[in-house]
mmCIF file of C-alpha atoms in Angstrom:
data_model
loop_
_atom_site.group_PDB
_atom_site.id
_atom_site.type_symbol
_atom_site.label_atom_id
_atom_site.label_comp_id
_atom_site.label_asym_id
_atom_site.label_seq_id
_atom_site.Cartn_x
_atom_site.Cartn_y
_atom_site.Cartn_z
ATOM 1 C CA UNK A 28 -25.419 -16.796 11.034
ATOM 2 C CA UNK A 29 -25.555 -19.126 8.059
ATOM 3 C CA UNK A 30 -22.394 -20.236 6.270
ATOM 4 C CA UNK A 31 -21.721 -21.144 2.665
ATOM 5 C CA UNK A 32 -19.149 -23.704 1.554
ATOM 6 C CA UNK A 33 -16.142 -23.648 1.847
ATOM 7 C CA UNK A 34 -16.562 -21.486 4.964
ATOM 8 C CA UNK A 35 -16.128 -23.677 8.006
ATOM 9 C CA UNK A 36 -16.848 -23.299 11.692
ATOM 10 C CA UNK A 37 -13.782 -23.546 13.928
ATOM 11 C CA UNK A 38 -13.037 -27.252 14.272
ATOM 12 C CA UNK A 39 -14.335 -28.841 17.423
ATOM 13 C CA UNK A 40 -15.401 -25.555 19.004
ATOM 14 C CA UNK A 41 -18.952 -24.862 20.103
ATOM 15 C CA UNK A 42 -20.172 -21.315 19.537
ATOM 16 C CA UNK A 43 -20.432 -20.787 23.301
ATOM 17 C CA UNK A 44 -16.747 -21.740 23.745
ATOM 18 C CA UNK A 45 -15.362 -19.298 21.205
ATOM 19 C CA UNK A 46 -13.561 -16.143 22.376
ATOM 20 C CA UNK A 47 -15.241 -12.743 22.245
ATOM 21 C CA UNK A 48 -11.912 -10.849 22.112
ATOM 22 C CA UNK A 49 -8.184 -11.514 22.472
ATOM 23 C CA UNK A 50 -5.550 -10.240 24.874
ATOM 24 C CA UNK A 51 -3.058 -9.729 22.034
ATOM 25 C CA UNK A 52 -1.961 -11.162 18.680
ATOM 26 C CA UNK A 53 -0.011 -13.934 20.381
ATOM 27 C CA UNK A 54 -3.099 -15.209 22.194
ATOM 28 C CA UNK A 55 -5.075 -15.028 18.937
ATOM 29 C CA UNK A 56 -2.384 -17.058 17.160
ATOM 30 C CA UNK A 57 -2.327 -19.670 19.888
ATOM 31 C CA UNK A 58 -6.108 -20.051 19.625
ATOM 32 C CA UNK A 59 -5.972 -20.459 15.841
ATOM 33 C CA UNK A 60 -3.096 -22.942 16.172
ATOM 34 C CA UNK A 61 -5.268 -25.158 18.352
ATOM 35 C CA UNK A 62 -8.016 -25.090 15.717
ATOM 36 C CA UNK A 63 -5.478 -25.975 13.005
ATOM 37 C CA UNK A 64 -3.782 -28.799 14.904
ATOM 38 C CA UNK A 65 -4.845 -31.359 12.272
ATOM 39 C CA UNK A 66 -2.207 -29.792 9.999
ATOM 40 C CA UNK A 67 0.576 -30.263 12.541
ATOM 41 C CA UNK A 68 3.727 -32.200 11.669
ATOM 42 C CA UNK A 69 3.018 -32.330 7.936
ATOM 43 C CA UNK A 70 5.918 -31.686 5.585
ATOM 44 C CA UNK A 71 3.748 -29.941 2.977
ATOM 45 C CA UNK A 72 2.398 -27.166 5.251
ATOM 46 C CA UNK A 73 3.631 -23.570 4.913
ATOM 47 C CA UNK A 74 2.427 -20.705 7.132
ATOM 48 C CA UNK A 75 2.416 -17.351 5.312
ATOM 49 C CA UNK A 76 1.917 -14.143 7.279
ATOM 50 C CA UNK A 77 0.746 -10.783 5.952
ATOM 51 C CA UNK A 78 3.079 -8.241 7.616
ATOM 52 C CA UNK A 79 3.248 -6.657 9.845
ATOM 53 C CA UNK A 80 0.362 -7.476 12.195
ATOM 54 C CA UNK A 81 -0.150 -10.979 10.841
ATOM 55 C CA UNK A 82 3.370 -12.097 11.745
ATOM 56 C CA UNK A 83 2.976 -12.486 15.560
ATOM 57 C CA UNK A 84 -0.262 -14.409 14.926
ATOM 58 C CA UNK A 85 1.350 -16.658 12.322
ATOM 59 C CA UNK A 86 4.467 -17.232 14.445
ATOM 60 C CA UNK A 87 2.316 -18.972 17.059
ATOM 61 C CA UNK A 88 0.653 -21.127 14.397
ATOM 62 C CA UNK A 89 3.904 -22.103 12.688
ATOM 63 C CA UNK A 90 5.524 -23.022 15.983
ATOM 64 C CA UNK A 91 2.615 -25.168 17.134
ATOM 65 C CA UNK A 92 2.343 -26.965 13.770
ATOM 66 C CA UNK A 93 6.136 -27.317 13.364
ATOM 67 C CA UNK A 94 5.777 -25.654 9.969
ATOM 68 C CA UNK A 95 8.003 -23.120 8.180
ATOM 69 C CA UNK A 96 7.015 -19.456 8.379
ATOM 70 C CA UNK A 97 7.378 -16.840 5.662
ATOM 71 C CA UNK A 98 5.792 -13.495 4.781
ATOM 72 C CA UNK A 99 3.642 -12.419 1.847
ATOM 73 C CA UNK A 100 4.080 -8.661 1.597
ATOM 74 C CA UNK A 101 0.927 -6.728 0.705
ATOM 75 C CA UNK A 102 0.475 -2.960 0.705
ATOM 76 C CA UNK A 103 -2.817 -1.170 1.155
ATOM 77 C CA UNK A 104 -3.606 1.575 -1.359
ATOM 78 C CA UNK A 105 -4.950 4.374 0.812
ATOM 79 C CA UNK A 106 -7.112 7.213 -0.485
ATOM 80 C CA UNK A 107 -4.783 10.266 -0.597
ATOM 81 C CA UNK A 108 -6.906 12.465 1.664
ATOM 82 C CA UNK A 109 -7.986 9.552 3.874
ATOM 83 C CA UNK A 110 -5.025 7.129 3.977
ATOM 84 C CA UNK A 111 -6.764 4.771 6.401
ATOM 85 C CA UNK A 112 -9.513 4.184 3.818
ATOM 86 C CA UNK A 113 -8.397 1.438 1.437
ATOM 87 C CA UNK A 114 -9.148 1.904 -2.244
ATOM 88 C CA UNK A 115 -7.307 -1.338 -2.938
ATOM 89 C CA UNK A 116 -4.083 -3.238 -2.331
ATOM 90 C CA UNK A 117 -1.033 -4.576 -4.133
ATOM 91 C CA UNK A 118 0.989 -7.744 -3.549
ATOM 92 C CA UNK A 119 4.139 -9.383 -4.841
ATOM 93 C CA UNK A 120 3.880 -10.598 -8.418
ATOM 94 C CA UNK A 121 2.375 -7.400 -9.856
ATOM 95 C CA UNK A 122 -1.055 -8.002 -8.297
ATOM 96 C CA UNK A 123 -3.381 -5.020 -7.781
ATOM 97 C CA UNK A 124 -6.889 -5.374 -6.385
ATOM 98 C CA UNK A 125 -9.171 -2.327 -6.306
ATOM 99 C CA UNK A 126 -12.106 -1.703 -4.006
ATOM 100 C CA UNK A 127 -14.575 -0.541 -6.651
ATOM 101 C CA UNK A 128 -17.072 0.741 -4.071
ATOM 102 C CA UNK A 129 -14.495 3.219 -2.766
ATOM 103 C CA UNK A 130 -12.969 4.082 -6.162
ATOM 104 C CA UNK A 131 -16.328 4.675 -7.827
ATOM 105 C CA UNK A 132 -17.937 6.277 -4.790
ATOM 106 C CA UNK A 133 -15.162 8.888 -4.520
ATOM 107 C CA UNK A 134 -14.731 9.143 -8.312
ATOM 108 C CA UNK A 135 -10.997 8.623 -7.996
ATOM 109 C CA UNK A 136 -9.168 9.171 -11.311
ATOM 110 C CA UNK A 137 -6.781 6.525 -12.669
ATOM 111 C CA UNK A 138 -3.878 8.984 -12.384
ATOM 112 C CA UNK A 139 -4.364 9.190 -8.611
ATOM 113 C CA UNK A 140 -4.667 5.421 -8.255
ATOM 114 C CA UNK A 141 -1.541 4.862 -10.365
ATOM 115 C CA UNK A 142 0.487 7.416 -8.375
ATOM 116 C CA UNK A 143 -0.399 5.755 -5.068
ATOM 117 C CA UNK A 144 0.317 2.342 -6.612
ATOM 118 C CA UNK A 145 3.824 3.369 -7.717
ATOM 119 C CA UNK A 146 4.647 4.722 -4.267
ATOM 120 C CA UNK A 147 3.407 1.585 -2.530
ATOM 121 C CA UNK A 148 5.282 -0.678 -4.969
ATOM 122 C CA UNK A 149 8.514 0.954 -3.809
ATOM 123 C CA UNK A 150 7.554 0.386 -0.172
ATOM 124 C CA UNK A 151 6.597 -3.234 -0.934
ATOM 125 C CA UNK A 152 10.029 -3.901 -2.423
ATOM 126 C CA UNK A 153 11.725 -2.195 0.528
ATOM 127 C CA UNK A 154 9.821 -4.316 3.020
ATOM 128 C CA UNK A 155 10.646 -7.529 1.162
ATOM 129 C CA UNK A 156 14.335 -6.693 1.622
ATOM 130 C CA UNK A 157 13.980 -5.544 5.233
ATOM 131 C CA UNK A 158 11.963 -8.524 6.439
ATOM 132 C CA UNK A 159 13.886 -11.339 4.746
ATOM 133 C CA UNK A 160 17.384 -9.938 4.392
ATOM 134 C CA UNK A 161 19.215 -12.335 2.097
ATOM 135 C CA UNK A 162 16.838 -15.253 2.687
ATOM 136 C CA UNK A 163 14.918 -16.484 -0.328
ATOM 137 C CA UNK A 164 11.131 -16.691 -0.279
ATOM 138 C CA UNK A 165 9.724 -20.159 0.324
ATOM 139 C CA UNK A 166 7.986 -21.507 -2.782
ATOM 140 C CA UNK A 167 4.297 -22.248 -1.987
ATOM 141 C CA UNK A 168 3.758 -24.343 -5.137
ATOM 142 C CA UNK A 169 2.142 -27.675 -4.314
ATOM 143 C CA UNK A 170 1.946 -26.886 -0.600
ATOM 144 C CA UNK A 171 -0.892 -26.556 1.863
ATOM 145 C CA UNK A 172 -0.629 -22.849 2.660
ATOM 146 C CA UNK A 173 -2.121 -21.265 5.790
ATOM 147 C CA UNK A 174 -2.440 -17.537 5.058
ATOM 148 C CA UNK A 175 -2.620 -15.439 8.227
ATOM 149 C CA UNK A 176 -3.453 -11.849 9.159
ATOM 150 C CA UNK A 177 -4.568 -10.274 12.441
ATOM 151 C CA UNK A 178 -8.056 -9.458 11.136
ATOM 152 C CA UNK A 179 -10.252 -8.631 8.150
ATOM 153 C CA UNK A 180 -11.798 -5.159 8.009
ATOM 154 C CA UNK A 181 -12.141 -4.205 4.319
ATOM 155 C CA UNK A 182 -10.673 -7.415 2.893
ATOM 156 C CA UNK A 183 -8.669 -5.653 0.175
ATOM 157 C CA UNK A 184 -5.318 -6.729 1.618
ATOM 158 C CA UNK A 185 -6.408 -10.363 1.894
ATOM 159 C CA UNK A 186 -7.873 -10.359 -1.640
ATOM 160 C CA UNK A 187 -4.550 -9.138 -3.040
ATOM 161 C CA UNK A 188 -2.661 -11.735 -1.010
ATOM 162 C CA UNK A 189 -4.906 -14.547 -2.245
ATOM 163 C CA UNK A 190 -4.630 -13.398 -5.875
ATOM 164 C CA UNK A 191 -0.839 -13.264 -5.589
ATOM 165 C CA UNK A 192 -0.697 -16.670 -3.956
ATOM 166 C CA UNK A 193 -3.009 -18.358 -6.473
ATOM 167 C CA UNK A 194 -0.521 -17.446 -9.222
ATOM 168 C CA UNK A 195 2.008 -19.645 -7.433
ATOM 169 C CA UNK A 196 -0.304 -22.661 -7.397
ATOM 170 C CA UNK A 197 -0.521 -23.947 -3.827
ATOM 171 C CA UNK A 198 -2.247 -27.311 -3.462
ATOM 172 C CA UNK A 199 -4.606 -25.924 -0.808
ATOM 173 C CA UNK A 200 -5.157 -22.435 0.578
ATOM 174 C CA UNK A 201 -6.465 -21.876 4.102
ATOM 175 C CA UNK A 202 -7.181 -18.362 5.367
ATOM 176 C CA UNK A 203 -6.800 -18.095 9.150
ATOM 177 C CA UNK A 204 -7.683 -14.829 10.887
ATOM 178 C CA UNK A 205 -8.815 -14.142 14.463
ATOM 179 C CA UNK A 206 -11.526 -11.579 13.641
ATOM 180 C CA UNK A 207 -13.528 -10.366 10.648
ATOM 181 C CA UNK A 208 -16.449 -8.182 9.671
ATOM 182 C CA UNK A 209 -19.352 -10.406 8.613
ATOM 183 C CA UNK A 210 -19.676 -9.254 4.963
ATOM 184 C CA UNK A 211 -15.900 -9.465 4.441
ATOM 185 C CA UNK A 212 -15.762 -12.947 5.963
ATOM 186 C CA UNK A 213 -18.480 -14.059 3.545
ATOM 187 C CA UNK A 214 -16.717 -12.428 0.578
ATOM 188 C CA UNK A 215 -13.279 -13.898 1.333
ATOM 189 C CA UNK A 216 -14.508 -17.414 2.147
ATOM 190 C CA UNK A 217 -15.196 -18.546 -1.437
ATOM 191 C CA UNK A 218 -11.736 -17.312 -2.539
ATOM 192 C CA UNK A 219 -10.026 -19.840 -0.243
ATOM 193 C CA UNK A 220 -10.341 -23.601 0.103
ATOM 194 C CA UNK A 221 -11.072 -23.091 3.791
ATOM 195 C CA UNK A 222 -11.456 -20.104 6.100
ATOM 196 C CA UNK A 223 -11.036 -20.177 9.856
ATOM 197 C CA UNK A 224 -12.191 -17.165 11.868
ATOM 198 C CA UNK A 225 -13.486 -17.522 15.444
ATOM 199 C CA UNK A 226 -14.896 -13.979 15.778
ATOM 200 C CA UNK A 227 -17.194 -12.754 13.005
ATOM 201 C CA UNK A 228 -19.255 -9.658 13.772
ATOM 202 C CA UNK A 229 -21.778 -7.329 12.156
ATOM 203 C CA UNK A 230 -20.618 -4.614 14.582
ATOM 204 C CA UNK A 231 -17.096 -4.238 13.225
ATOM 205 C CA UNK A 232 -15.418 -0.838 13.219
ATOM 206 C CA UNK A 233 -11.717 -1.756 13.323
ATOM 207 C CA UNK A 234 -9.578 -4.831 13.863
ATOM 208 C CA UNK A 235 -8.103 -3.296 17.020
ATOM 209 C CA UNK A 236 -11.445 -3.243 18.820
ATOM 210 C CA UNK A 237 -11.163 -7.020 19.315
ATOM 211 C CA UNK A 238 -7.793 -6.891 21.103
ATOM 212 C CA UNK A 239 -6.843 -5.598 24.549
ATOM 213 C CA UNK A 240 -3.341 -4.857 23.235
ATOM 214 C CA UNK A 241 -3.153 -3.885 19.561
ATOM 215 C CA UNK A 242 0.149 -2.032 19.563
ATOM 216 C CA UNK A 243 1.821 -1.711 16.175
ATOM 217 C CA UNK A 244 4.152 -4.510 15.138
ATOM 218 C CA UNK A 245 7.531 -3.091 14.079
ATOM 219 C CA UNK A 246 9.831 -4.068 11.213
ATOM 220 C CA UNK A 247 12.369 -5.248 13.794
ATOM 221 C CA UNK A 248 9.804 -7.549 15.435
ATOM 222 C CA UNK A 249 8.941 -9.049 12.039
ATOM 223 C CA UNK A 250 12.624 -9.692 11.283
ATOM 224 C CA UNK A 251 13.210 -11.229 14.704
ATOM 225 C CA UNK A 252 10.210 -13.555 14.471
ATOM 226 C CA UNK A 253 11.180 -14.719 10.983
ATOM 227 C CA UNK A 254 14.716 -15.438 12.172
ATOM 228 C CA UNK A 255 13.440 -17.253 15.247
ATOM 229 C CA UNK A 256 11.010 -19.401 13.247
ATOM 230 C CA UNK A 257 12.538 -22.739 12.408
ATOM 231 C CA UNK A 258 12.673 -22.989 8.616
ATOM 232 C CA UNK A 259 13.970 -26.308 7.255
ATOM 233 C CA UNK A 260 16.741 -25.595 4.745
ATOM 234 C CA UNK A 261 15.268 -27.886 2.115
ATOM 235 C CA UNK A 262 12.049 -25.836 1.967
ATOM 236 C CA UNK A 263 13.818 -22.657 0.858
ATOM 237 C CA UNK A 264 13.635 -21.962 -2.874
ATOM 238 C CA UNK A 265 17.011 -21.730 -4.585
#
C-alpha cells in the first residue's frame, strides 16, 4: 500500500514484524509506546486520549514516555434510527464535524442533526466533569501532542478531535492509533503532522475485530487511569 506524506510507517518496524491483532487495548498501547519512544522524556510532550476506549491505550504511551496524560472529549453524532452509524461528531470548543456521505445519503434534515447535537453536547459536558473532577485541562498550546484512540472506523470522531485541537495551536500533532480502515487512515493522515498506525486494512468492519478483548471501558476506569497518570503540576493550566 502506498503512503502519502505526512503518513509514516511505524518507526523501525518491518512490515513482517507488525502485529496482525492485539490482545487488548493495553497491549496496543504498549506497542505504540515502543514506536513513539523517540518522544520519551521530553518536557513538551502531552498525550491526549479520546475517551473512553482511547484512554487505556494512551495510559500505556504516557507512562512509557513519562509524559502527562489528559482527555479530549468527543461525542459521536449517531443517526437516530441507527445510533451506531455516525453522521458526525462534536468536540470541546464548539466543534462539529459532519459526515456528508451519511447526512446526504440518508437525507437527514438539519432539525434532526441539531437535536442530536444538543443532546450530545450535554453528554460531552457531563463527561468532562466526570472524567476530570476538579482538575483543569492541560493546555496543549505550543506542545507536541500525541492524540490517541483505540481505532479508526469512520474517522468522524478523530476529525472532530483534530479540529478542536488545532484551535488550541499545538506545535506538532501526532495521531497514534492501533488499527484503522485504509480509506480513513489515508483521509486522517494529511490532517496531522504525523500518523502512526501499525494495522491498516481494507477489510475493516469494526474496531473490535482487531482485539481479542474489546470490552467497554467504563467512566470509572477512565477516572482511575487519569488519577494514576503522573501529571506534573506545572503543566496544568490555571
